[in-house]
Coordinates of C-alpha atoms and ligand atoms in Angstrom, one line a residue:
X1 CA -23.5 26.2 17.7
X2 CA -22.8 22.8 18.8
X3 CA -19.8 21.6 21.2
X4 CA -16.1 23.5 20.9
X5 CA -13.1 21.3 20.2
X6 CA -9.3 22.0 20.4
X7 CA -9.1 19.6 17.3
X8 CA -11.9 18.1 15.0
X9 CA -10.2 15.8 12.1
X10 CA -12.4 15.1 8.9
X11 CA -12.0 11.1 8.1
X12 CA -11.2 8.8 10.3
X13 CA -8.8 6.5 7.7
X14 CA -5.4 5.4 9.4
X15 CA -4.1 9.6 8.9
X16 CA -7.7 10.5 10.9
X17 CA -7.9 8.0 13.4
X18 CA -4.5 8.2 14.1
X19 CA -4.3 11.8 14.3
X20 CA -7.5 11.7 16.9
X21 CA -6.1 9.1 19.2
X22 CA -2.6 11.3 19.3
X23 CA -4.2 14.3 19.8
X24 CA -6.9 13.2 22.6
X25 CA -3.6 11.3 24.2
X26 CA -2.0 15.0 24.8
X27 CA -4.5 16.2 26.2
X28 CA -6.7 18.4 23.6
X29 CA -10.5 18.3 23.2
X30 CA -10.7 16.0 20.1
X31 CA -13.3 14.3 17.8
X32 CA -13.4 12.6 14.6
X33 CA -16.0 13.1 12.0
X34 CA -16.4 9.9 9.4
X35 CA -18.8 9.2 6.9
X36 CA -17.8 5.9 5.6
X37 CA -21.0 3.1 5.5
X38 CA -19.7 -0.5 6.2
X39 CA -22.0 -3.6 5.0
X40 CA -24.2 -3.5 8.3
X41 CA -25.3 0.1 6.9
X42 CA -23.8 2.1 10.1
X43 CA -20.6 4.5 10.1
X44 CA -17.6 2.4 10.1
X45 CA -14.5 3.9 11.4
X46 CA -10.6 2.8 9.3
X47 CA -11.4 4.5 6.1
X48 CA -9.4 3.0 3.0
X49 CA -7.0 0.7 4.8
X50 CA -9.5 -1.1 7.0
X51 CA -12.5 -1.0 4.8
X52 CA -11.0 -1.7 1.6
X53 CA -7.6 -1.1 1.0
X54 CA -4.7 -2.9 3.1
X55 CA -6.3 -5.3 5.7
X56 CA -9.0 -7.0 3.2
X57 CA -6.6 -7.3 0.3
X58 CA -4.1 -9.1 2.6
X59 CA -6.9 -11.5 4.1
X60 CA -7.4 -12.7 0.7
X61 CA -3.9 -12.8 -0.4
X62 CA -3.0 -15.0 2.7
X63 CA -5.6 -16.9 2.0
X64 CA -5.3 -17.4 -1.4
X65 CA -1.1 -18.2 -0.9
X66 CA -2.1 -20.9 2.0
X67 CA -4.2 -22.8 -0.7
X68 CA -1.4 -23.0 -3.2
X69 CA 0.9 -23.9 -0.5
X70 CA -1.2 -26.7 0.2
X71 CA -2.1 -27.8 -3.6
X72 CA 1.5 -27.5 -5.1
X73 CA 4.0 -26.8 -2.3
X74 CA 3.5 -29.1 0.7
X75 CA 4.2 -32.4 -1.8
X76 CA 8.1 -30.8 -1.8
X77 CA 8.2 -31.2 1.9
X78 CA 6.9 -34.5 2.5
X79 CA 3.3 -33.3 3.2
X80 CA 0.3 -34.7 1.2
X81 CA -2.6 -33.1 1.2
X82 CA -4.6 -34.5 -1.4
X83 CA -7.9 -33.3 -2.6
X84 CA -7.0 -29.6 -1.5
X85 CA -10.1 -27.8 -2.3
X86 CA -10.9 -24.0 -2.0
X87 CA -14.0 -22.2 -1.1
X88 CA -13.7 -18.8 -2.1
X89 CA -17.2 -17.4 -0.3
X90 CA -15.7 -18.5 3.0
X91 CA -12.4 -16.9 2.5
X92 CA -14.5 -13.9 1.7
X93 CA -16.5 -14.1 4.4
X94 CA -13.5 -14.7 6.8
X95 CA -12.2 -11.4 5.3
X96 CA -15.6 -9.2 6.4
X97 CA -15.1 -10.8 9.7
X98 CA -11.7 -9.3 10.1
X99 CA -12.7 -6.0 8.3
X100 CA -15.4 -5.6 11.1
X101 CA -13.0 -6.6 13.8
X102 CA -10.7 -4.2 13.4
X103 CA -13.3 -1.2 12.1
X104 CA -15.2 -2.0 15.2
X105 CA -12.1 -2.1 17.2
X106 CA -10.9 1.8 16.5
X107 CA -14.6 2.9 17.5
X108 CA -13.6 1.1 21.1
X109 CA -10.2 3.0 20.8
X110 CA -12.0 6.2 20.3
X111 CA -13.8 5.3 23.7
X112 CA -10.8 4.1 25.4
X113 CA -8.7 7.7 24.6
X114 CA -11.9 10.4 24.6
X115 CA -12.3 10.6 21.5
X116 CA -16.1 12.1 20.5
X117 CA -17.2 10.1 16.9
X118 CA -19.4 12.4 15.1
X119 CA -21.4 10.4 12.2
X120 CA -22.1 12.6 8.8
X121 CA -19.9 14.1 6.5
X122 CA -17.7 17.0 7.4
X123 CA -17.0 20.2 5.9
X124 CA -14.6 22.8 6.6
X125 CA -16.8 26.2 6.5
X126 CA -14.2 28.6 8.2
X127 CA -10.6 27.9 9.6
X128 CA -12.3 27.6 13.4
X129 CA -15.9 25.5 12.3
X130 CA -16.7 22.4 10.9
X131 CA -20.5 21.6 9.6
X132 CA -21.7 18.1 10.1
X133 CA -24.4 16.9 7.9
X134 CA -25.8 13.5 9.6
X135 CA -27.0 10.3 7.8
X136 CA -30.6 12.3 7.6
X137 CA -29.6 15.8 6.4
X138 CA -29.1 17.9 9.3
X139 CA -26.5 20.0 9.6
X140 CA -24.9 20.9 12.5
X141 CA -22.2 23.7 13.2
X142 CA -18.8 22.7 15.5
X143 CA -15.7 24.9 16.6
X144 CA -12.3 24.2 16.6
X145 CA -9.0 25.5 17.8
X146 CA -7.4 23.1 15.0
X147 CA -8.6 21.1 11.9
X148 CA -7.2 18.2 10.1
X149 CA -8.2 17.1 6.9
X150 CA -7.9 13.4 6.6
X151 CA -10.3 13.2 3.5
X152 CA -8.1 10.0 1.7
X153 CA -8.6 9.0 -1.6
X154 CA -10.9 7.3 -4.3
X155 CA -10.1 4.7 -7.1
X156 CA -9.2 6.8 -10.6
X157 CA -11.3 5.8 -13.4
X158 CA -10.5 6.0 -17.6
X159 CA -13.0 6.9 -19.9
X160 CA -11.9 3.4 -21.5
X161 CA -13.0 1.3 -19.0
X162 CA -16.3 2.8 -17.3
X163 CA -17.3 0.5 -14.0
X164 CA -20.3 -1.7 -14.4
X165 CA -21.8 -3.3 -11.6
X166 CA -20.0 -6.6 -11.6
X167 CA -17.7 -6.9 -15.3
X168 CA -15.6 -4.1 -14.7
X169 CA -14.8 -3.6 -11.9
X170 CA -12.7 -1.2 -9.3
X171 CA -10.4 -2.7 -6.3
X172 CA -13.1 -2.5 -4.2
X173 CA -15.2 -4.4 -6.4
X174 CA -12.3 -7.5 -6.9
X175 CA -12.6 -7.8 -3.1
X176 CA -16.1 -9.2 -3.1
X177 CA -15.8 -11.4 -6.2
X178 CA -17.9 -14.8 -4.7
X179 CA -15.6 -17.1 -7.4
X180 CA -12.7 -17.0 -9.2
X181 CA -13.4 -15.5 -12.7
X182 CA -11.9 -17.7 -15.3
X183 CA -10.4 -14.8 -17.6
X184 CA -9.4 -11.9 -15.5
X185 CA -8.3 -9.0 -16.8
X186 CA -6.5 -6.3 -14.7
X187 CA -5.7 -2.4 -16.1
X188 CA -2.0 -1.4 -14.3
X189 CA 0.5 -3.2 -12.8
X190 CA 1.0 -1.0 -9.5
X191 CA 1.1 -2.3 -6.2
X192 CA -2.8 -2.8 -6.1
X193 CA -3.7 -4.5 -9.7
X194 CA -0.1 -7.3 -8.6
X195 CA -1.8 -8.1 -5.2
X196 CA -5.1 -8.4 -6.4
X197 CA -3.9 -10.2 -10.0
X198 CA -2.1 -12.5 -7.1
X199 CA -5.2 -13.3 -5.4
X200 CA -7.3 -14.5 -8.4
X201 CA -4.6 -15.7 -10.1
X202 CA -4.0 -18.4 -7.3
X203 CA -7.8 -19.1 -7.0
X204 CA -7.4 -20.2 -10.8
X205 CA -8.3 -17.5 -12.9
X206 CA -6.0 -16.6 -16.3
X207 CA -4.9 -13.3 -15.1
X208 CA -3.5 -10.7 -17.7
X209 CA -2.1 -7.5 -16.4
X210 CA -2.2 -4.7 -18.9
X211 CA 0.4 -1.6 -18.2
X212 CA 0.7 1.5 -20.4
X213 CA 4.2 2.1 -18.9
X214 CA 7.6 0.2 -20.9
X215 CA 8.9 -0.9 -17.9
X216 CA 7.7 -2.9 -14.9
X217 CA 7.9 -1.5 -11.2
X218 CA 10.0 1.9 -12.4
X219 CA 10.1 2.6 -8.0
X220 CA 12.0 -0.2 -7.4
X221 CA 15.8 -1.2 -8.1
X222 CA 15.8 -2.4 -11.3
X223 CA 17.5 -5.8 -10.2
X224 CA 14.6 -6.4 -8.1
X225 CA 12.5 -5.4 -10.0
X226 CA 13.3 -7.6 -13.0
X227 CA 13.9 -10.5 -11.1
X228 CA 10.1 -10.2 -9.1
X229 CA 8.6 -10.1 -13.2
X230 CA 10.4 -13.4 -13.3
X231 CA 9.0 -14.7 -10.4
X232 CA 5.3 -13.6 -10.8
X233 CA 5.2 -14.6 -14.8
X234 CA 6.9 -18.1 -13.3
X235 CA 3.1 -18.8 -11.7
X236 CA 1.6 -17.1 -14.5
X237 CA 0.6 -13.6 -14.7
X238 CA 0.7 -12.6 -18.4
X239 CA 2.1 -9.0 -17.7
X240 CA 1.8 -6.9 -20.9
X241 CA 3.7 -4.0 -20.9
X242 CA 3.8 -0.9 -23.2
X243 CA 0.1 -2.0 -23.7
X244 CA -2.1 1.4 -23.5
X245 CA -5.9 0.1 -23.0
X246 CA -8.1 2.9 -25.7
X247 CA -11.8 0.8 -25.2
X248 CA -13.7 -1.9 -23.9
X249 CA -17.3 -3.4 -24.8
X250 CA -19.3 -5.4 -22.2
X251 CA -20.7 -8.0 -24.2
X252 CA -23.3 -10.3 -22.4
X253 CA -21.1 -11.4 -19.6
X254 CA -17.8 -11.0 -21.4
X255 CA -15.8 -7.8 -21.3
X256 CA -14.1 -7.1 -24.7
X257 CA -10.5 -4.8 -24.4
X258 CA -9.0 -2.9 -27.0
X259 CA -5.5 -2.0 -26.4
X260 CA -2.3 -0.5 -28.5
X261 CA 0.8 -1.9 -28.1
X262 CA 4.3 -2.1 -30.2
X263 CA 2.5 -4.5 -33.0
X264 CA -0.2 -2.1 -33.0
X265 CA -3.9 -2.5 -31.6
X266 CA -5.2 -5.5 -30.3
X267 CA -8.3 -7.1 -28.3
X268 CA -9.0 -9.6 -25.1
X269 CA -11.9 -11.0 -23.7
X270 CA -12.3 -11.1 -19.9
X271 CA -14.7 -12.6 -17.7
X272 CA -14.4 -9.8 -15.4
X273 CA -11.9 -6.7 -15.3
X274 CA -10.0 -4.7 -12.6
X275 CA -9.3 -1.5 -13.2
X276 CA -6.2 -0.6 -11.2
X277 CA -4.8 2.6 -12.6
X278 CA -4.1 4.6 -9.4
X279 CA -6.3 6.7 -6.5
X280 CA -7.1 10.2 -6.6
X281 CA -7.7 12.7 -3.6
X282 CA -10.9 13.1 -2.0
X283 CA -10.8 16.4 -1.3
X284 CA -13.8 17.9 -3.6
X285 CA -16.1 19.8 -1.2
X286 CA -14.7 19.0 2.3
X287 CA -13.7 23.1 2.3
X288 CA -16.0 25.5 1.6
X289 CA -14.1 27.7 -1.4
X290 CA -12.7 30.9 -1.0
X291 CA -11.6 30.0 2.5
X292 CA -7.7 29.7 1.2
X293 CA -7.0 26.2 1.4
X294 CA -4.7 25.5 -2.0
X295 CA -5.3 22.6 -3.8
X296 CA -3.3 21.4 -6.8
X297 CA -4.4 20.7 -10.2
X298 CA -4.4 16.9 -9.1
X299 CA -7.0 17.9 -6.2
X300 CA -4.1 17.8 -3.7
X301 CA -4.2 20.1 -0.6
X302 CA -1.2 22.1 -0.7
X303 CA 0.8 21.4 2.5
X304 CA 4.2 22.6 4.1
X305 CA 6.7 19.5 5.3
X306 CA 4.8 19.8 8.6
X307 CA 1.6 19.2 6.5
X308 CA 0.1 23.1 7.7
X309 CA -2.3 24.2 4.8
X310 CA -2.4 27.6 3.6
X311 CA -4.6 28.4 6.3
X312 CA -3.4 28.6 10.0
X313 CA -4.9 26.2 12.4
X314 CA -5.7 24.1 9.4
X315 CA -4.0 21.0 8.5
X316 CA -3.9 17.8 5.8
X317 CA -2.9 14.5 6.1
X318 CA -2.6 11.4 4.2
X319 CA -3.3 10.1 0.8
X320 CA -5.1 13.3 0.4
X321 CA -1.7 15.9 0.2
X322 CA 1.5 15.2 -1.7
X323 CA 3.9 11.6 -1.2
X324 CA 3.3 8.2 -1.2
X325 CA -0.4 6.5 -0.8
X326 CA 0.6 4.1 2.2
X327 CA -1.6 3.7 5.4
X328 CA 2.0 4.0 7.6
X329 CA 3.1 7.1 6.1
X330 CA -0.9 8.7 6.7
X331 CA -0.6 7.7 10.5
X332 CA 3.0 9.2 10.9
X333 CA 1.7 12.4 9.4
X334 CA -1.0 12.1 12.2
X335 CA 1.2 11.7 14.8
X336 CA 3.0 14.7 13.7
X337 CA 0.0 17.1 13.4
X338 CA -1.2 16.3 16.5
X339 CA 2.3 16.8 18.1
X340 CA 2.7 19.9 16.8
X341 CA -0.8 21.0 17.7
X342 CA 0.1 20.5 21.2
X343 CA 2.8 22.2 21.1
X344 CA 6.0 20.0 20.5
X345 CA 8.6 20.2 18.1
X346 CA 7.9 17.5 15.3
X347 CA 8.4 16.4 11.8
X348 CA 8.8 13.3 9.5
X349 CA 12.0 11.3 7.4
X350 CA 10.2 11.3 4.5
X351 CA 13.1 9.4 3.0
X352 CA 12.8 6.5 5.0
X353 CA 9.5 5.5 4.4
X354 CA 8.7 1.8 3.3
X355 CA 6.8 0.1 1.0
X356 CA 5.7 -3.0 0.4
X357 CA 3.4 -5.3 -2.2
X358 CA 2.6 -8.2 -1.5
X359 CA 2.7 -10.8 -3.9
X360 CA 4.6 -13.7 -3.2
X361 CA 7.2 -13.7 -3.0
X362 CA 7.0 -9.7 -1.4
X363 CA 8.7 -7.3 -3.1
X364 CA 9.4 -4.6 -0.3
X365 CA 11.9 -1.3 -0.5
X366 CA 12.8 1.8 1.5
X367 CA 15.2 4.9 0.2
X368 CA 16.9 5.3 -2.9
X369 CA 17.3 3.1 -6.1
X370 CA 20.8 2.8 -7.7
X371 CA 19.0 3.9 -10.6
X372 CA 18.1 6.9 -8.5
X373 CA 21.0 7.5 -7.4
X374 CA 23.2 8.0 -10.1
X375 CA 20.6 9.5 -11.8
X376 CA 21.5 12.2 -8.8
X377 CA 25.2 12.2 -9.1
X378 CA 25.9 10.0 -5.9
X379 CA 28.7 7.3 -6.0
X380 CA 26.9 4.4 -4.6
X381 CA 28.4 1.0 -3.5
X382 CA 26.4 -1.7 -3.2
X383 CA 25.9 -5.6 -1.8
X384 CA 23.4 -8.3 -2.9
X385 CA 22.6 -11.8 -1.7
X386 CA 20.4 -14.2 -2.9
X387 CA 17.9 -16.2 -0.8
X388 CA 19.1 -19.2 -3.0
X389 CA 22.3 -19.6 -0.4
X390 CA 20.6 -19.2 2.8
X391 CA 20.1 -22.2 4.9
X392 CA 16.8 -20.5 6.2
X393 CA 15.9 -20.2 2.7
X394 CA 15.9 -23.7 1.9
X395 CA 14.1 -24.9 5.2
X396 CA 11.6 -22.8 4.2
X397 CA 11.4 -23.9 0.3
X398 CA 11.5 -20.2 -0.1
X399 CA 14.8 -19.8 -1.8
X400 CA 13.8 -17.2 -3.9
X401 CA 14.2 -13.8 -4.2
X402 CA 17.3 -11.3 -3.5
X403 CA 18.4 -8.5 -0.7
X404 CA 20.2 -5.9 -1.6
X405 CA 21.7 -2.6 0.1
X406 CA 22.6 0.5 -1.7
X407 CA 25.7 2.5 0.5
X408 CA 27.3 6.1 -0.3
X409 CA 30.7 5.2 -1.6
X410 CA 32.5 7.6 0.6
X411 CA 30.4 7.8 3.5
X412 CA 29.1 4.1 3.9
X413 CA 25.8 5.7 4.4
X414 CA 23.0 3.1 3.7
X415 CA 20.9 5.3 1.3
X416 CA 18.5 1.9 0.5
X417 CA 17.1 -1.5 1.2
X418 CA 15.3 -3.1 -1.7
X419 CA 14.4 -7.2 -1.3
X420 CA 12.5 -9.7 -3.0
X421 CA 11.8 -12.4 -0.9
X422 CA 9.6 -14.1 1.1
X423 CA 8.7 -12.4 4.6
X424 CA 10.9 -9.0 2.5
X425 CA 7.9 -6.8 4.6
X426 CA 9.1 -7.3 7.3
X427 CA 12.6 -7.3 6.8
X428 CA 12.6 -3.9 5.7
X429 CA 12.0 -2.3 8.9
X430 CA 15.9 -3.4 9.4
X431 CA 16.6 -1.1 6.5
X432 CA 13.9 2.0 7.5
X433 CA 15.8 1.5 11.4
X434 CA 19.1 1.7 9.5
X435 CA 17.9 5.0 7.6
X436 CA 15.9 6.9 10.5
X437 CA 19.8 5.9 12.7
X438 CA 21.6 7.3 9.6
X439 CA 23.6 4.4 10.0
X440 CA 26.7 3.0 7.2
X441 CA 26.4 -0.7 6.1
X442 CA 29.5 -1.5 8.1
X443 CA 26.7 -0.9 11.4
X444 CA 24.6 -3.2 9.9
X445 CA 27.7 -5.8 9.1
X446 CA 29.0 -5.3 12.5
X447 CA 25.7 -6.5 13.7
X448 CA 24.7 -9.9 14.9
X449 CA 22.1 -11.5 13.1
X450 CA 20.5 -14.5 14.6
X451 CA 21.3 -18.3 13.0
X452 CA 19.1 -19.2 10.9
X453 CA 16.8 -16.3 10.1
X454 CA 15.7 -15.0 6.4
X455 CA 16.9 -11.7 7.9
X456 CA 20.5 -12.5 7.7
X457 CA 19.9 -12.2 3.7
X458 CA 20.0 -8.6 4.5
X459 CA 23.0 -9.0 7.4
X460 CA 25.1 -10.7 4.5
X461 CA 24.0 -7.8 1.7
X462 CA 25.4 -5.5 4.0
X463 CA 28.6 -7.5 4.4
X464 CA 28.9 -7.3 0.4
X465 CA 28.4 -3.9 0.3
X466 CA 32.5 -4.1 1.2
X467 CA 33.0 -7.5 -0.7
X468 CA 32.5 -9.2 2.5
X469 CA 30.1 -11.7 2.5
X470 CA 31.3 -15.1 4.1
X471 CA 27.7 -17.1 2.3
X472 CA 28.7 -16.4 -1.3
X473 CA 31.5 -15.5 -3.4
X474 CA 32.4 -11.9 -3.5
X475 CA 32.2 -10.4 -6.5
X476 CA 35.4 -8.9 -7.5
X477 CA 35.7 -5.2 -7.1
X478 CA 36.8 -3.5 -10.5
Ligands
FAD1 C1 -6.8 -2.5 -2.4 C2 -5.9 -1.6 -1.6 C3 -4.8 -2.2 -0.9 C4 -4.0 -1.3 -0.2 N1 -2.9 -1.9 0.5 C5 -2.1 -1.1 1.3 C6 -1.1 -1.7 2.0 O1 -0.9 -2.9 2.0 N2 -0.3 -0.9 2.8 C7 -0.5 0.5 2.8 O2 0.3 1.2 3.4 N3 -1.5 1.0 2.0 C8 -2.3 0.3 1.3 N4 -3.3 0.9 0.6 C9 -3.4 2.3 0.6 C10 -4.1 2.8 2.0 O3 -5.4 2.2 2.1 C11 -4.2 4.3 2.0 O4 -2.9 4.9 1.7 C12 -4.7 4.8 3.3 O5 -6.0 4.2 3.6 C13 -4.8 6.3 3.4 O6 -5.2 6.7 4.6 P1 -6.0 8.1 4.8 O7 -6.4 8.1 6.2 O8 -5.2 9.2 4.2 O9 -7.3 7.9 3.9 P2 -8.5 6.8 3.9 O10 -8.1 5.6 4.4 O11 -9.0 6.9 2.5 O12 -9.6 7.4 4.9 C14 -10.2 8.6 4.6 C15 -11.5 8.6 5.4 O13 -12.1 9.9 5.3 C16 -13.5 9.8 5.2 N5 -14.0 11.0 4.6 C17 -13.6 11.6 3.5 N6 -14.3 12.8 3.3 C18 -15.0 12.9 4.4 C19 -15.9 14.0 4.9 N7 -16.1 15.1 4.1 N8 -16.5 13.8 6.0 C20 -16.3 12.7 6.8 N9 -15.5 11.7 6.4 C21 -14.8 11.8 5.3 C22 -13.7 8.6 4.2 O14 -15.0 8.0 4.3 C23 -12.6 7.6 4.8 O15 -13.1 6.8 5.8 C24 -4.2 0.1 -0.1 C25 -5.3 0.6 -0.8 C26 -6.1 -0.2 -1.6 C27 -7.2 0.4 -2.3

């Protein structure tokens, strides 16, 4: 039997690595097992997020929006740049180098806190012991006082649509595209397939988004919503909805689509296609079975609100257990386990957790939906402004895009923050601050903003909430 640990965590993704740091910061015995193989062919540490997920994607989107800027939108502001050119192997070249910064960076972190990396893939073989199998085979037996699964997730793939090597293609695979393909095709218009759709779609490519589902971004107000379809078909992303893909043929280096919609079935040709239909848990053989760890039918593991399995001394974090996908809410959960494993009270507001995509401009939201909540019988009030009055806006030739906030009628309670709008990621903290302080928009109006600042979008929604905002006319309340 190798070393004893008070913690060993399985992944080391923003839930593991997160959960590690935490727990070696309070004191307990900790290490992190990963698996993950980065392009120099050693264990890289970040999982998901780092690898392939968050960090990469927004390289390219940043990249890809700065070249756009420069071919179309400097010209409005007095700026020639003529001859704007783009090289799309350097951008994703530039991306790597970040990727390895930062993947590099959390295997100094594990140094810097005590944190023992173990390389190999990890298995949970009884609620105390963790087997290790290395990069050659061996296996290797480790105890633990506690163990948290931080397995993450994997792309889903449709029996439509299997990958090829470079046609068809997952997210991961639209990451390392070395030009822009000129008839892109992408399958779901989640979070992931916009971004990415965004990124080729400024590089030059025709970009057609096919979604099953009748209506577009169903988690987000529906004002929002509609008006970010707007925005995005405006640079021209041919979003299909109600279009359910049944079948695809590569055909020499084409990729021919079959898919049903309300005229009935029809076909595209693509020169490459992202499938973008959602991530499933990882969880298949990190616990030995008949140990009592539930999954769900999905491949969930079954956690309590404290994310305890059914086994004691064994818990799950992350996109591998039930809630949003999002690298924030995988570390929060991480903080909390480790907490509670060294003894202090703690727990998560699921309700006030943000997310963002993206595009441009970013569509970003925290909390309830009108839709949502009348849909639960709450009397909401609510306040919008448009980024079309603010004088911050306009210097920034960003004028579009809306905030809004969503208050209980009676109690002023902010219940939600939904905006469209350039920089809208990180003006939603205001609203997740607002949430986690159970503050009323009135705390929010009362507040001073500073002159001129996008963020005062969200000062003057708040105002509206009562009918008083002083950049607009009020609307009149019925
Ligand atoms: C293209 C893309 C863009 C995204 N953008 C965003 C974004 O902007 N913001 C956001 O919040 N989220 C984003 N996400 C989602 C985000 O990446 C995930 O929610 C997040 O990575 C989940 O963290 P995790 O730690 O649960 O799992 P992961 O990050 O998936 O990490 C799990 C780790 O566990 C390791 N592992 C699994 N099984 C074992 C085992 N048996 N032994 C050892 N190691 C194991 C894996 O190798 C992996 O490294 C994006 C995802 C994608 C694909």
């Amino acid at each position: 039997m190798a070393d004893k640990f008070d913690v060993i965590v399985i992944g080391a993704g923003p839930g593991g690595y997160v959960a590690a740091i935490r727990a070696a910061q309070m004191g307990l015995k900790t290490a992190c097992v990963e698996k993950w193989i980065g392009k120099d062919g050693k264990v890289a540490h970040g999982g998901t997020c780092l690898n392939v997920g968050c960090i990469p994607s927004k390289a390219l989107l940043e990249a890809s929006h700065k070249f756009v800027e420069a071919k179309h939108d400097f010209d409005d502001m007095g700026i020639q740049a003529s001859d704007v050119q783009m090289d799309v192997k350097k951008m994703v070249a530039r991306k790597d180098k970040i990727v390895k910064n930062l993947t590099g960076g959390i295997s100094g972190l594990f140094k810097a806190n005590g944190v023992t990396a173990i390389e190999g893939t990890g298995k949970v073989v009884a609620k105390d012991q963790v087997e290790v199998t290395d990069l050659d085979g061996k296996a290797s037996t480790y105890q633990a006082s506690n163990i948290v699964i931080a397995a993450g997730s994997v792309p889903v793939e449709i029996p439509p649509t299997p990958m090829t090597d470079d046609l068809i293609v997952d997210s991961t695979g639209a990451l390392e595209f070395q030009e822009a393909p000129k008839r892109l095709g992408v399958i779901g218009a989640g979070v992931i397939g916009l971004e990415l759709g965004s990124v080729w779609n400024r590089l030059g490519s025709e970009v057609t988004v096919l979604e099953a589902l009748d209506s577009f971004l169903p988690m987000v107000d529906t004002a929002i919503a509609k008006e970010t379809q707007k925005l995005l078909k405006k640079q021209g992303l041919d979003i299909k909805l109600n279009a359910r893909v049944t079948g695809s043929e590569v055909k020499g280096k084409e990729v021919v689509v079959k898919y049903e919609d309300s005229e009935g079935e029809q076909t595209v040709t693509f020169d490459k296609l992202i499938v973008c239909v959602g991530r499933r848990p990882y969880t298949k053989g990190v616990v030995a079975d008949g140990l009592g760890v539930e999954l769900d039918q999905r491949g969930f593991i079954h956690v309590d609100d404290q994310c305890r399995t059914s086994v004691p001394g064994v818990y799950a974090i992350g996109d591998c257990v039930r809630g949003p996908m999002l690298a924030h809410k995988a570390s929060e959960e991480g903080v909390m386990v480790a907490d509670i494993i060294a003894g202090h009270k703690a727990q998560m507001n699921y309700d006030a957790i943000p997310s963002v995509i993206y595009t441009y401009p970013e569509v970003a939201w925290v909390g309830m939906t009108e839709q949502d909540a009348k849909a639960a019988g709450i009397k909401v009030k609510t306040g919008s402004f448009p980024f079309a009055a603010s004088g911050r806006a306009m210097a920034n030739n960003a004028t579009e895009g809306q905030a809004k906030v969503i208050a209980d009628a009676e109690t002023d309670r902010v219940l939600g923050m939904h905006i469209v709008g350039q920089h809208a990621g990180e003006m939603i903290a205001q609203g997740v601050i607002a949430m986690e302080f159970g503050s009323s928009a009135e705390d929010l109006a009362l507040t001073c903003y500073a002159h001129p600042t996008m963020s005062e979008a969200v000062h003057e929604a708040a105002l509206a909430v009562d009918g008083h905002a002083i950049h607009m006319a009020n609307r009149k309340k019925r």
